[in-house]
Amino acid sequence: MVLCYECSQPAGKWAAETDLFFFSVSLFPPQIPDEFDNDPPIVQQLRRTYRYFKDYRQMIIEPTSQKLLPDPLKEPYYQPPYTVVLELTDVLLHPEWSLVTGWRFKKRPGIDYLFQQLAPLYEIVIFTTETGMTAYPLIDSVDPHGFIMYRLFRDATRYMEGHHVKVVLPF
C-alpha cells in the first residue's frame, strides 16, 4: 500500500499499482525577509526592481574580481618568471564578416610556433573584450596544445564611456 508523503493516508488504487509517491507543495511559500518588508507592496516592488537594475549595472561596469590572476605557484610547481598578455581579436585572430558567411576568424600565421617558443619562458594570458561564450571556442581552436595558462574575458574588463576597457594594473 502506498501512502501520501505528507498526510500518511492511502494514496489510492492507481498510485498503489504504480508505486508513485505524492508530494504536496504549499501555494504560499515562506517569505524571505528583506529591507523593503515594511513598505507598501507597490513601493516594495519598485525598490526591489531599482536595486536589481543597480546591481546589474554595477556588474557590467566593474570587473567580476579585483584580482585578475591567481597568486604565483609555490615551490614544487614551475611558475614562469614573466607573463605575456595577448589580445585575441586582431592579434591572434583576424575577424571578417560577410553577408554570405557571417563571422569568420582567420588564424594568423606562425601562432603555433610563437606559443611553442613562449610557453617555457612565459606565462601566456589571453585578455579580450569578447564574451567568454564567443572567445572560449576560438581560444581552444588557436591553442590545441594548451600553452595558454589563463583566459580573461569581458567580465574582467571595466566599462567606461560606452566601451569595455582592459585594465592591467591588477596583474
mmCIF file with all atom_site columns, C-alpha atoms in Angstrom:
data_model
loop_
_atom_site.group_PDB
_atom_site.id
_atom_site.type_symbol
_atom_site.label_atom_id
_atom_site.label_alt_id
_atom_site.label_comp_id
_atom_site.label_asym_id
_atom_site.label_entity_id
_atom_site.label_seq_id
_atom_site.pdbx_PDB_ins_code
_atom_site.Cartn_x
_atom_site.Cartn_y
_atom_site.Cartn_z
_atom_site.occupancy
_atom_site.B_iso_or_equiv
_atom_site.pdbx_formal_charge
_atom_site.auth_seq_id
_atom_site.auth_comp_id
_atom_site.auth_asym_id
_atom_site.auth_atom_id
_atom_site.pdbx_PDB_model_num
ATOM 1   C CA . MET A 1 1   ? 0.000  0.000  0.000   1.00 0.00 ? 1   MET A CA 1
ATOM 2   C CA . VAL A 1 2   ? 1.320  3.451  -0.941  1.00 0.00 ? 2   VAL A CA 1
ATOM 3   C CA . LEU A 1 3   ? 0.838  6.305  1.488   1.00 0.00 ? 3   LEU A CA 1
ATOM 4   C CA . CYS A 1 4   ? 0.712  10.000 0.801   1.00 0.00 ? 4   CYS A CA 1
ATOM 5   C CA . TYR A 1 5   ? 4.047  11.537 1.789   1.00 0.00 ? 5   TYR A CA 1
ATOM 6   C CA . GLU A 1 6   ? 2.576  14.424 3.777   1.00 0.00 ? 6   GLU A CA 1
ATOM 7   C CA . CYS A 1 7   ? -0.573 13.088 5.453   1.00 0.00 ? 7   CYS A CA 1
ATOM 8   C CA . SER A 1 8   ? 0.207  9.316  5.614   1.00 0.00 ? 8   SER A CA 1
ATOM 9   C CA . GLN A 1 9   ? -3.222 8.443  4.153   1.00 0.00 ? 9   GLN A CA 1
ATOM 10  C CA . PRO A 1 10  ? -3.654 5.739  1.478   1.00 0.00 ? 10  PRO A CA 1
ATOM 11  C CA . ALA A 1 11  ? -2.839 7.241  -1.895  1.00 0.00 ? 11  ALA A CA 1
ATOM 12  C CA . GLY A 1 12  ? -5.385 5.355  -3.991  1.00 0.00 ? 12  GLY A CA 1
ATOM 13  C CA . LYS A 1 13  ? -5.541 2.271  -6.231  1.00 0.00 ? 13  LYS A CA 1
ATOM 14  C CA . TRP A 1 14  ? -3.727 3.765  -9.260  1.00 0.00 ? 14  TRP A CA 1
ATOM 15  C CA . ALA A 1 15  ? -0.835 5.085  -7.131  1.00 0.00 ? 15  ALA A CA 1
ATOM 16  C CA . ALA A 1 16  ? -0.579 1.758  -5.315  1.00 0.00 ? 16  ALA A CA 1
ATOM 17  C CA . GLU A 1 17  ? -0.272 -0.119 -8.605  1.00 0.00 ? 17  GLU A CA 1
ATOM 18  C CA . THR A 1 18  ? 2.423  2.183  -9.989  1.00 0.00 ? 18  THR A CA 1
ATOM 19  C CA . ASP A 1 19  ? 4.320  2.810  -6.707  1.00 0.00 ? 19  ASP A CA 1
ATOM 20  C CA . LEU A 1 20  ? 4.077  6.586  -7.006  1.00 0.00 ? 20  LEU A CA 1
ATOM 21  C CA . PHE A 1 21  ? 4.590  8.928  -4.093  1.00 0.00 ? 21  PHE A CA 1
ATOM 22  C CA . PHE A 1 22  ? 2.590  12.103 -3.687  1.00 0.00 ? 22  PHE A CA 1
ATOM 23  C CA . PHE A 1 23  ? 4.232  15.302 -2.533  1.00 0.00 ? 23  PHE A CA 1
ATOM 24  C CA . SER A 1 24  ? 2.232  18.359 -1.683  1.00 0.00 ? 24  SER A CA 1
ATOM 25  C CA . VAL A 1 25  ? 3.553  21.821 -2.435  1.00 0.00 ? 25  VAL A CA 1
ATOM 26  C CA . SER A 1 26  ? 2.426  24.834 -0.485  1.00 0.00 ? 26  SER A CA 1
ATOM 27  C CA . LEU A 1 27  ? 0.747  27.516 -2.574  1.00 0.00 ? 27  LEU A CA 1
ATOM 28  C CA . PHE A 1 28  ? 2.246  30.184 -0.316  1.00 0.00 ? 28  PHE A CA 1
ATOM 29  C CA . PRO A 1 29  ? 5.984  29.592 0.127   1.00 0.00 ? 29  PRO A CA 1
ATOM 30  C CA . PRO A 1 30  ? 7.661  31.083 3.191   1.00 0.00 ? 30  PRO A CA 1
ATOM 31  C CA . GLN A 1 31  ? 8.600  34.735 2.806   1.00 0.00 ? 31  GLN A CA 1
ATOM 32  C CA . ILE A 1 32  ? 12.254 35.741 2.811   1.00 0.00 ? 32  ILE A CA 1
ATOM 33  C CA . PRO A 1 33  ? 12.582 38.953 4.801   1.00 0.00 ? 33  PRO A CA 1
ATOM 34  C CA . ASP A 1 34  ? 14.389 41.942 3.312   1.00 0.00 ? 34  ASP A CA 1
ATOM 35  C CA . GLU A 1 35  ? 14.721 45.670 3.986   1.00 0.00 ? 35  GLU A CA 1
ATOM 36  C CA . PHE A 1 36  ? 11.573 46.527 1.996   1.00 0.00 ? 36  PHE A CA 1
ATOM 37  C CA . ASP A 1 37  ? 9.061  44.449 4.001   1.00 0.00 ? 37  ASP A CA 1
ATOM 38  C CA . ASN A 1 38  ? 7.626  47.450 5.873   1.00 0.00 ? 38  ASN A CA 1
ATOM 39  C CA . ASP A 1 39  ? 6.792  49.361 2.675   1.00 0.00 ? 39  ASP A CA 1
ATOM 40  C CA . PRO A 1 40  ? 3.515  49.109 0.724   1.00 0.00 ? 40  PRO A CA 1
ATOM 41  C CA . PRO A 1 41  ? 3.563  46.316 -1.922  1.00 0.00 ? 41  PRO A CA 1
ATOM 42  C CA . ILE A 1 42  ? 3.922  48.672 -4.915  1.00 0.00 ? 42  ILE A CA 1
ATOM 43  C CA . VAL A 1 43  ? 6.830  50.522 -3.285  1.00 0.00 ? 43  VAL A CA 1
ATOM 44  C CA . GLN A 1 44  ? 8.428  47.175 -2.370  1.00 0.00 ? 44  GLN A CA 1
ATOM 45  C CA . GLN A 1 45  ? 8.317  46.034 -5.987  1.00 0.00 ? 45  GLN A CA 1
ATOM 46  C CA . LEU A 1 46  ? 9.679  49.341 -7.301  1.00 0.00 ? 46  LEU A CA 1
ATOM 47  C CA . ARG A 1 47  ? 12.552 49.405 -4.814  1.00 0.00 ? 47  ARG A CA 1
ATOM 48  C CA . ARG A 1 48  ? 13.451 45.762 -5.468  1.00 0.00 ? 48  ARG A CA 1
ATOM 49  C CA . THR A 1 49  ? 13.412 46.423 -9.218  1.00 0.00 ? 49  THR A CA 1
ATOM 50  C CA . TYR A 1 50  ? 15.596 49.509 -8.780  1.00 0.00 ? 50  TYR A CA 1
ATOM 51  C CA . ARG A 1 51  ? 18.066 47.523 -6.640  1.00 0.00 ? 51  ARG A CA 1
ATOM 52  C CA . TYR A 1 52  ? 18.151 44.718 -9.225  1.00 0.00 ? 52  TYR A CA 1
ATOM 53  C CA . PHE A 1 53  ? 18.970 47.111 -12.094 1.00 0.00 ? 53  PHE A CA 1
ATOM 54  C CA . LYS A 1 54  ? 21.520 48.959 -9.971  1.00 0.00 ? 54  LYS A CA 1
ATOM 55  C CA . ASP A 1 55  ? 23.290 45.664 -9.131  1.00 0.00 ? 55  ASP A CA 1
ATOM 56  C CA . TYR A 1 56  ? 23.130 44.590 -12.790 1.00 0.00 ? 56  TYR A CA 1
ATOM 57  C CA . ARG A 1 57  ? 24.631 47.902 -13.932 1.00 0.00 ? 57  ARG A CA 1
ATOM 58  C CA . GLN A 1 58  ? 27.410 47.553 -11.368 1.00 0.00 ? 58  GLN A CA 1
ATOM 59  C CA . MET A 1 59  ? 28.094 44.028 -12.608 1.00 0.00 ? 59  MET A CA 1
ATOM 60  C CA . ILE A 1 60  ? 28.589 45.355 -16.152 1.00 0.00 ? 60  ILE A CA 1
ATOM 61  C CA . ILE A 1 61  ? 30.732 48.343 -15.153 1.00 0.00 ? 61  ILE A CA 1
ATOM 62  C CA . GLU A 1 62  ? 33.106 46.695 -12.683 1.00 0.00 ? 62  GLU A CA 1
ATOM 63  C CA . PRO A 1 63  ? 35.208 43.558 -13.239 1.00 0.00 ? 63  PRO A CA 1
ATOM 64  C CA . THR A 1 64  ? 33.943 40.430 -11.520 1.00 0.00 ? 64  THR A CA 1
ATOM 65  C CA . SER A 1 65  ? 37.112 40.272 -9.438  1.00 0.00 ? 65  SER A CA 1
ATOM 66  C CA . GLN A 1 66  ? 39.710 42.847 -8.426  1.00 0.00 ? 66  GLN A CA 1
ATOM 67  C CA . LYS A 1 67  ? 42.402 40.187 -8.766  1.00 0.00 ? 67  LYS A CA 1
ATOM 68  C CA . LEU A 1 68  ? 42.680 39.028 -12.384 1.00 0.00 ? 68  LEU A CA 1
ATOM 69  C CA . LEU A 1 69  ? 45.248 36.240 -11.976 1.00 0.00 ? 69  LEU A CA 1
ATOM 70  C CA . PRO A 1 70  ? 45.844 33.844 -9.079  1.00 0.00 ? 70  PRO A CA 1
ATOM 71  C CA . ASP A 1 71  ? 48.893 34.104 -6.834  1.00 0.00 ? 71  ASP A CA 1
ATOM 72  C CA . PRO A 1 72  ? 52.161 32.639 -8.165  1.00 0.00 ? 72  PRO A CA 1
ATOM 73  C CA . LEU A 1 73  ? 52.554 28.908 -7.654  1.00 0.00 ? 73  LEU A CA 1
ATOM 74  C CA . LYS A 1 74  ? 54.534 27.662 -4.681  1.00 0.00 ? 74  LYS A CA 1
ATOM 75  C CA . GLU A 1 75  ? 57.684 25.575 -4.879  1.00 0.00 ? 75  GLU A CA 1
ATOM 76  C CA . PRO A 1 76  ? 57.290 22.134 -6.233  1.00 0.00 ? 76  PRO A CA 1
ATOM 77  C CA . TYR A 1 77  ? 55.414 23.645 -9.212  1.00 0.00 ? 77  TYR A CA 1
ATOM 78  C CA . TYR A 1 78  ? 57.019 25.589 -12.043 1.00 0.00 ? 78  TYR A CA 1
ATOM 79  C CA . GLN A 1 79  ? 55.949 29.199 -12.425 1.00 0.00 ? 79  GLN A CA 1
ATOM 80  C CA . PRO A 1 80  ? 57.379 31.072 -15.438 1.00 0.00 ? 80  PRO A CA 1
ATOM 81  C CA . PRO A 1 81  ? 59.088 34.285 -14.284 1.00 0.00 ? 81  PRO A CA 1
ATOM 82  C CA . TYR A 1 82  ? 57.297 36.584 -16.760 1.00 0.00 ? 82  TYR A CA 1
ATOM 83  C CA . THR A 1 83  ? 53.771 36.988 -18.071 1.00 0.00 ? 83  THR A CA 1
ATOM 84  C CA . VAL A 1 84  ? 52.813 37.767 -21.677 1.00 0.00 ? 84  VAL A CA 1
ATOM 85  C CA . VAL A 1 85  ? 49.323 39.228 -22.147 1.00 0.00 ? 85  VAL A CA 1
ATOM 86  C CA . LEU A 1 86  ? 47.901 38.914 -25.667 1.00 0.00 ? 86  LEU A CA 1
ATOM 87  C CA . GLU A 1 87  ? 44.684 40.131 -27.272 1.00 0.00 ? 87  GLU A CA 1
ATOM 88  C CA . LEU A 1 88  ? 42.661 37.552 -29.172 1.00 0.00 ? 88  LEU A CA 1
ATOM 89  C CA . THR A 1 89  ? 40.952 39.751 -31.774 1.00 0.00 ? 89  THR A CA 1
ATOM 90  C CA . ASP A 1 90  ? 43.218 41.306 -34.443 1.00 0.00 ? 90  ASP A CA 1
ATOM 91  C CA . VAL A 1 91  ? 46.383 39.921 -32.799 1.00 0.00 ? 91  VAL A CA 1
ATOM 92  C CA . LEU A 1 92  ? 45.947 36.143 -32.812 1.00 0.00 ? 92  LEU A CA 1
ATOM 93  C CA . LEU A 1 93  ? 42.832 36.002 -34.980 1.00 0.00 ? 93  LEU A CA 1
ATOM 94  C CA . HIS A 1 94  ? 41.565 38.286 -37.719 1.00 0.00 ? 94  HIS A CA 1
ATOM 95  C CA . PRO A 1 95  ? 37.748 38.558 -37.798 1.00 0.00 ? 95  PRO A CA 1
ATOM 96  C CA . GLU A 1 96  ? 35.891 39.000 -41.076 1.00 0.00 ? 96  GLU A CA 1
ATOM 97  C CA . TRP A 1 97  ? 32.184 39.331 -41.676 1.00 0.00 ? 97  TRP A CA 1
ATOM 98  C CA . SER A 1 98  ? 30.275 38.902 -44.899 1.00 0.00 ? 98  SER A CA 1
ATOM 99  C CA . LEU A 1 99  ? 26.615 38.681 -45.724 1.00 0.00 ? 99  LEU A CA 1
ATOM 100 C CA . VAL A 1 100 ? 27.068 35.186 -47.157 1.00 0.00 ? 100 VAL A CA 1
ATOM 101 C CA . THR A 1 101 ? 29.138 33.503 -44.417 1.00 0.00 ? 101 THR A CA 1
ATOM 102 C CA . GLY A 1 102 ? 28.640 35.678 -41.341 1.00 0.00 ? 102 GLY A CA 1
ATOM 103 C CA . TRP A 1 103 ? 31.580 35.909 -38.935 1.00 0.00 ? 103 TRP A CA 1
ATOM 104 C CA . ARG A 1 104 ? 34.757 34.048 -39.834 1.00 0.00 ? 104 ARG A CA 1
ATOM 105 C CA . PHE A 1 105 ? 38.023 34.153 -37.941 1.00 0.00 ? 105 PHE A CA 1
ATOM 106 C CA . LYS A 1 106 ? 41.369 33.642 -39.670 1.00 0.00 ? 106 LYS A CA 1
ATOM 107 C CA . LYS A 1 107 ? 44.290 32.413 -37.615 1.00 0.00 ? 107 LYS A CA 1
ATOM 108 C CA . ARG A 1 108 ? 47.450 34.471 -38.018 1.00 0.00 ? 108 ARG A CA 1
ATOM 109 C CA . PRO A 1 109 ? 50.393 32.549 -39.496 1.00 0.00 ? 109 PRO A CA 1
ATOM 110 C CA . GLY A 1 110 ? 53.048 31.423 -37.026 1.00 0.00 ? 110 GLY A CA 1
ATOM 111 C CA . ILE A 1 111 ? 50.826 31.360 -33.927 1.00 0.00 ? 111 ILE A CA 1
ATOM 112 C CA . ASP A 1 112 ? 51.639 27.709 -33.152 1.00 0.00 ? 112 ASP A CA 1
ATOM 113 C CA . TYR A 1 113 ? 55.376 28.387 -33.397 1.00 0.00 ? 113 TYR A CA 1
ATOM 114 C CA . LEU A 1 114 ? 55.020 31.530 -31.255 1.00 0.00 ? 114 LEU A CA 1
ATOM 115 C CA . PHE A 1 115 ? 53.263 29.594 -28.492 1.00 0.00 ? 115 PHE A CA 1
ATOM 116 C CA . GLN A 1 116 ? 55.848 26.787 -28.607 1.00 0.00 ? 116 GLN A CA 1
ATOM 117 C CA . GLN A 1 117 ? 58.665 29.306 -28.166 1.00 0.00 ? 117 GLN A CA 1
ATOM 118 C CA . LEU A 1 118 ? 56.966 31.402 -25.467 1.00 0.00 ? 118 LEU A CA 1
ATOM 119 C CA . ALA A 1 119 ? 55.479 28.623 -23.308 1.00 0.00 ? 119 ALA A CA 1
ATOM 120 C CA . PRO A 1 120 ? 58.671 27.511 -21.491 1.00 0.00 ? 120 PRO A CA 1
ATOM 121 C CA . LEU A 1 121 ? 59.716 31.064 -20.657 1.00 0.00 ? 121 LEU A CA 1
ATOM 122 C CA . TYR A 1 122 ? 56.466 32.977 -20.170 1.00 0.00 ? 122 TYR A CA 1
ATOM 123 C CA . GLU A 1 123 ? 53.049 32.588 -18.631 1.00 0.00 ? 123 GLU A CA 1
ATOM 124 C CA . ILE A 1 124 ? 50.709 33.179 -21.606 1.00 0.00 ? 124 ILE A CA 1
ATOM 125 C CA . VAL A 1 125 ? 47.467 35.039 -20.825 1.00 0.00 ? 125 VAL A CA 1
ATOM 126 C CA . ILE A 1 126 ? 44.730 35.924 -23.310 1.00 0.00 ? 126 ILE A CA 1
ATOM 127 C CA . PHE A 1 127 ? 42.872 39.103 -22.331 1.00 0.00 ? 127 PHE A CA 1
ATOM 128 C CA . THR A 1 128 ? 39.991 40.005 -24.648 1.00 0.00 ? 128 THR A CA 1
ATOM 129 C CA . THR A 1 129 ? 36.879 42.137 -24.618 1.00 0.00 ? 129 THR A CA 1
ATOM 130 C CA . GLU A 1 130 ? 34.912 39.323 -26.269 1.00 0.00 ? 130 GLU A CA 1
ATOM 131 C CA . THR A 1 131 ? 32.426 37.387 -24.165 1.00 0.00 ? 131 THR A CA 1
ATOM 132 C CA . GLY A 1 132 ? 33.549 34.065 -22.781 1.00 0.00 ? 132 GLY A CA 1
ATOM 133 C CA . MET A 1 133 ? 30.868 32.232 -24.749 1.00 0.00 ? 133 MET A CA 1
ATOM 134 C CA . THR A 1 134 ? 32.318 33.581 -28.008 1.00 0.00 ? 134 THR A CA 1
ATOM 135 C CA . ALA A 1 135 ? 36.024 33.575 -27.192 1.00 0.00 ? 135 ALA A CA 1
ATOM 136 C CA . TYR A 1 136 ? 36.421 30.243 -25.392 1.00 0.00 ? 136 TYR A CA 1
ATOM 137 C CA . PRO A 1 137 ? 35.948 28.055 -28.519 1.00 0.00 ? 137 PRO A CA 1
ATOM 138 C CA . LEU A 1 138 ? 38.158 30.436 -30.512 1.00 0.00 ? 138 LEU A CA 1
ATOM 139 C CA . ILE A 1 139 ? 40.981 30.128 -27.977 1.00 0.00 ? 139 ILE A CA 1
ATOM 140 C CA . ASP A 1 140 ? 40.563 26.349 -27.976 1.00 0.00 ? 140 ASP A CA 1
ATOM 141 C CA . SER A 1 141 ? 40.974 26.307 -31.754 1.00 0.00 ? 141 SER A CA 1
ATOM 142 C CA . VAL A 1 142 ? 44.021 28.628 -31.669 1.00 0.00 ? 142 VAL A CA 1
ATOM 143 C CA . ASP A 1 143 ? 45.741 26.680 -28.875 1.00 0.00 ? 143 ASP A CA 1
ATOM 144 C CA . PRO A 1 144 ? 45.005 22.936 -29.188 1.00 0.00 ? 144 PRO A CA 1
ATOM 145 C CA . HIS A 1 145 ? 48.148 22.037 -27.178 1.00 0.00 ? 145 HIS A CA 1
ATOM 146 C CA . GLY A 1 146 ? 47.188 24.063 -24.084 1.00 0.00 ? 146 GLY A CA 1
ATOM 147 C CA . PHE A 1 147 ? 50.036 26.595 -23.943 1.00 0.00 ? 147 PHE A CA 1
ATOM 148 C CA . ILE A 1 148 ? 47.706 29.384 -22.781 1.00 0.00 ? 148 ILE A CA 1
ATOM 149 C CA . MET A 1 149 ? 47.595 29.358 -18.978 1.00 0.00 ? 149 MET A CA 1
ATOM 150 C CA . TYR A 1 150 ? 44.815 31.891 -18.287 1.00 0.00 ? 150 TYR A CA 1
ATOM 151 C CA . ARG A 1 151 ? 41.891 33.377 -20.203 1.00 0.00 ? 151 ARG A CA 1
ATOM 152 C CA . LEU A 1 152 ? 40.364 36.727 -19.274 1.00 0.00 ? 152 LEU A CA 1
ATOM 153 C CA . PHE A 1 153 ? 37.131 37.770 -20.979 1.00 0.00 ? 153 PHE A CA 1
ATOM 154 C CA . ARG A 1 154 ? 34.743 40.735 -20.981 1.00 0.00 ? 154 ARG A CA 1
ATOM 155 C CA . ASP A 1 155 ? 33.760 40.169 -17.355 1.00 0.00 ? 155 ASP A CA 1
ATOM 156 C CA . ALA A 1 156 ? 37.356 41.085 -16.345 1.00 0.00 ? 156 ALA A CA 1
ATOM 157 C CA . THR A 1 157 ? 37.171 44.492 -18.080 1.00 0.00 ? 157 THR A CA 1
ATOM 158 C CA . ARG A 1 158 ? 35.888 47.827 -16.854 1.00 0.00 ? 158 ARG A CA 1
ATOM 159 C CA . TYR A 1 159 ? 33.033 49.543 -18.719 1.00 0.00 ? 159 TYR A CA 1
ATOM 160 C CA . MET A 1 160 ? 33.885 53.215 -19.270 1.00 0.00 ? 160 MET A CA 1
ATOM 161 C CA . GLU A 1 161 ? 32.199 55.733 -21.581 1.00 0.00 ? 161 GLU A CA 1
ATOM 162 C CA . GLY A 1 162 ? 30.436 53.092 -23.649 1.00 0.00 ? 162 GLY A CA 1
ATOM 163 C CA . HIS A 1 163 ? 33.446 50.801 -24.159 1.00 0.00 ? 163 HIS A CA 1
ATOM 164 C CA . HIS A 1 164 ? 34.939 47.813 -22.365 1.00 0.00 ? 164 HIS A CA 1
ATOM 165 C CA . VAL A 1 165 ? 38.452 48.801 -21.264 1.00 0.00 ? 165 VAL A CA 1
ATOM 166 C CA . LYS A 1 166 ? 41.115 46.297 -20.266 1.00 0.00 ? 166 LYS A CA 1
ATOM 167 C CA . VAL A 1 167 ? 42.840 47.488 -17.092 1.00 0.00 ? 167 VAL A CA 1
ATOM 168 C CA . VAL A 1 168 ? 46.044 45.527 -16.483 1.00 0.00 ? 168 VAL A CA 1
ATOM 169 C CA . LEU A 1 169 ? 47.101 47.235 -13.249 1.00 0.00 ? 169 LEU A CA 1
ATOM 170 C CA . PRO A 1 170 ? 45.842 44.376 -11.008 1.00 0.00 ? 170 PRO A CA 1
ATOM 171 C CA . PHE A 1 171 ? 48.412 42.000 -12.556 1.00 0.00 ? 171 PHE A CA 1
#
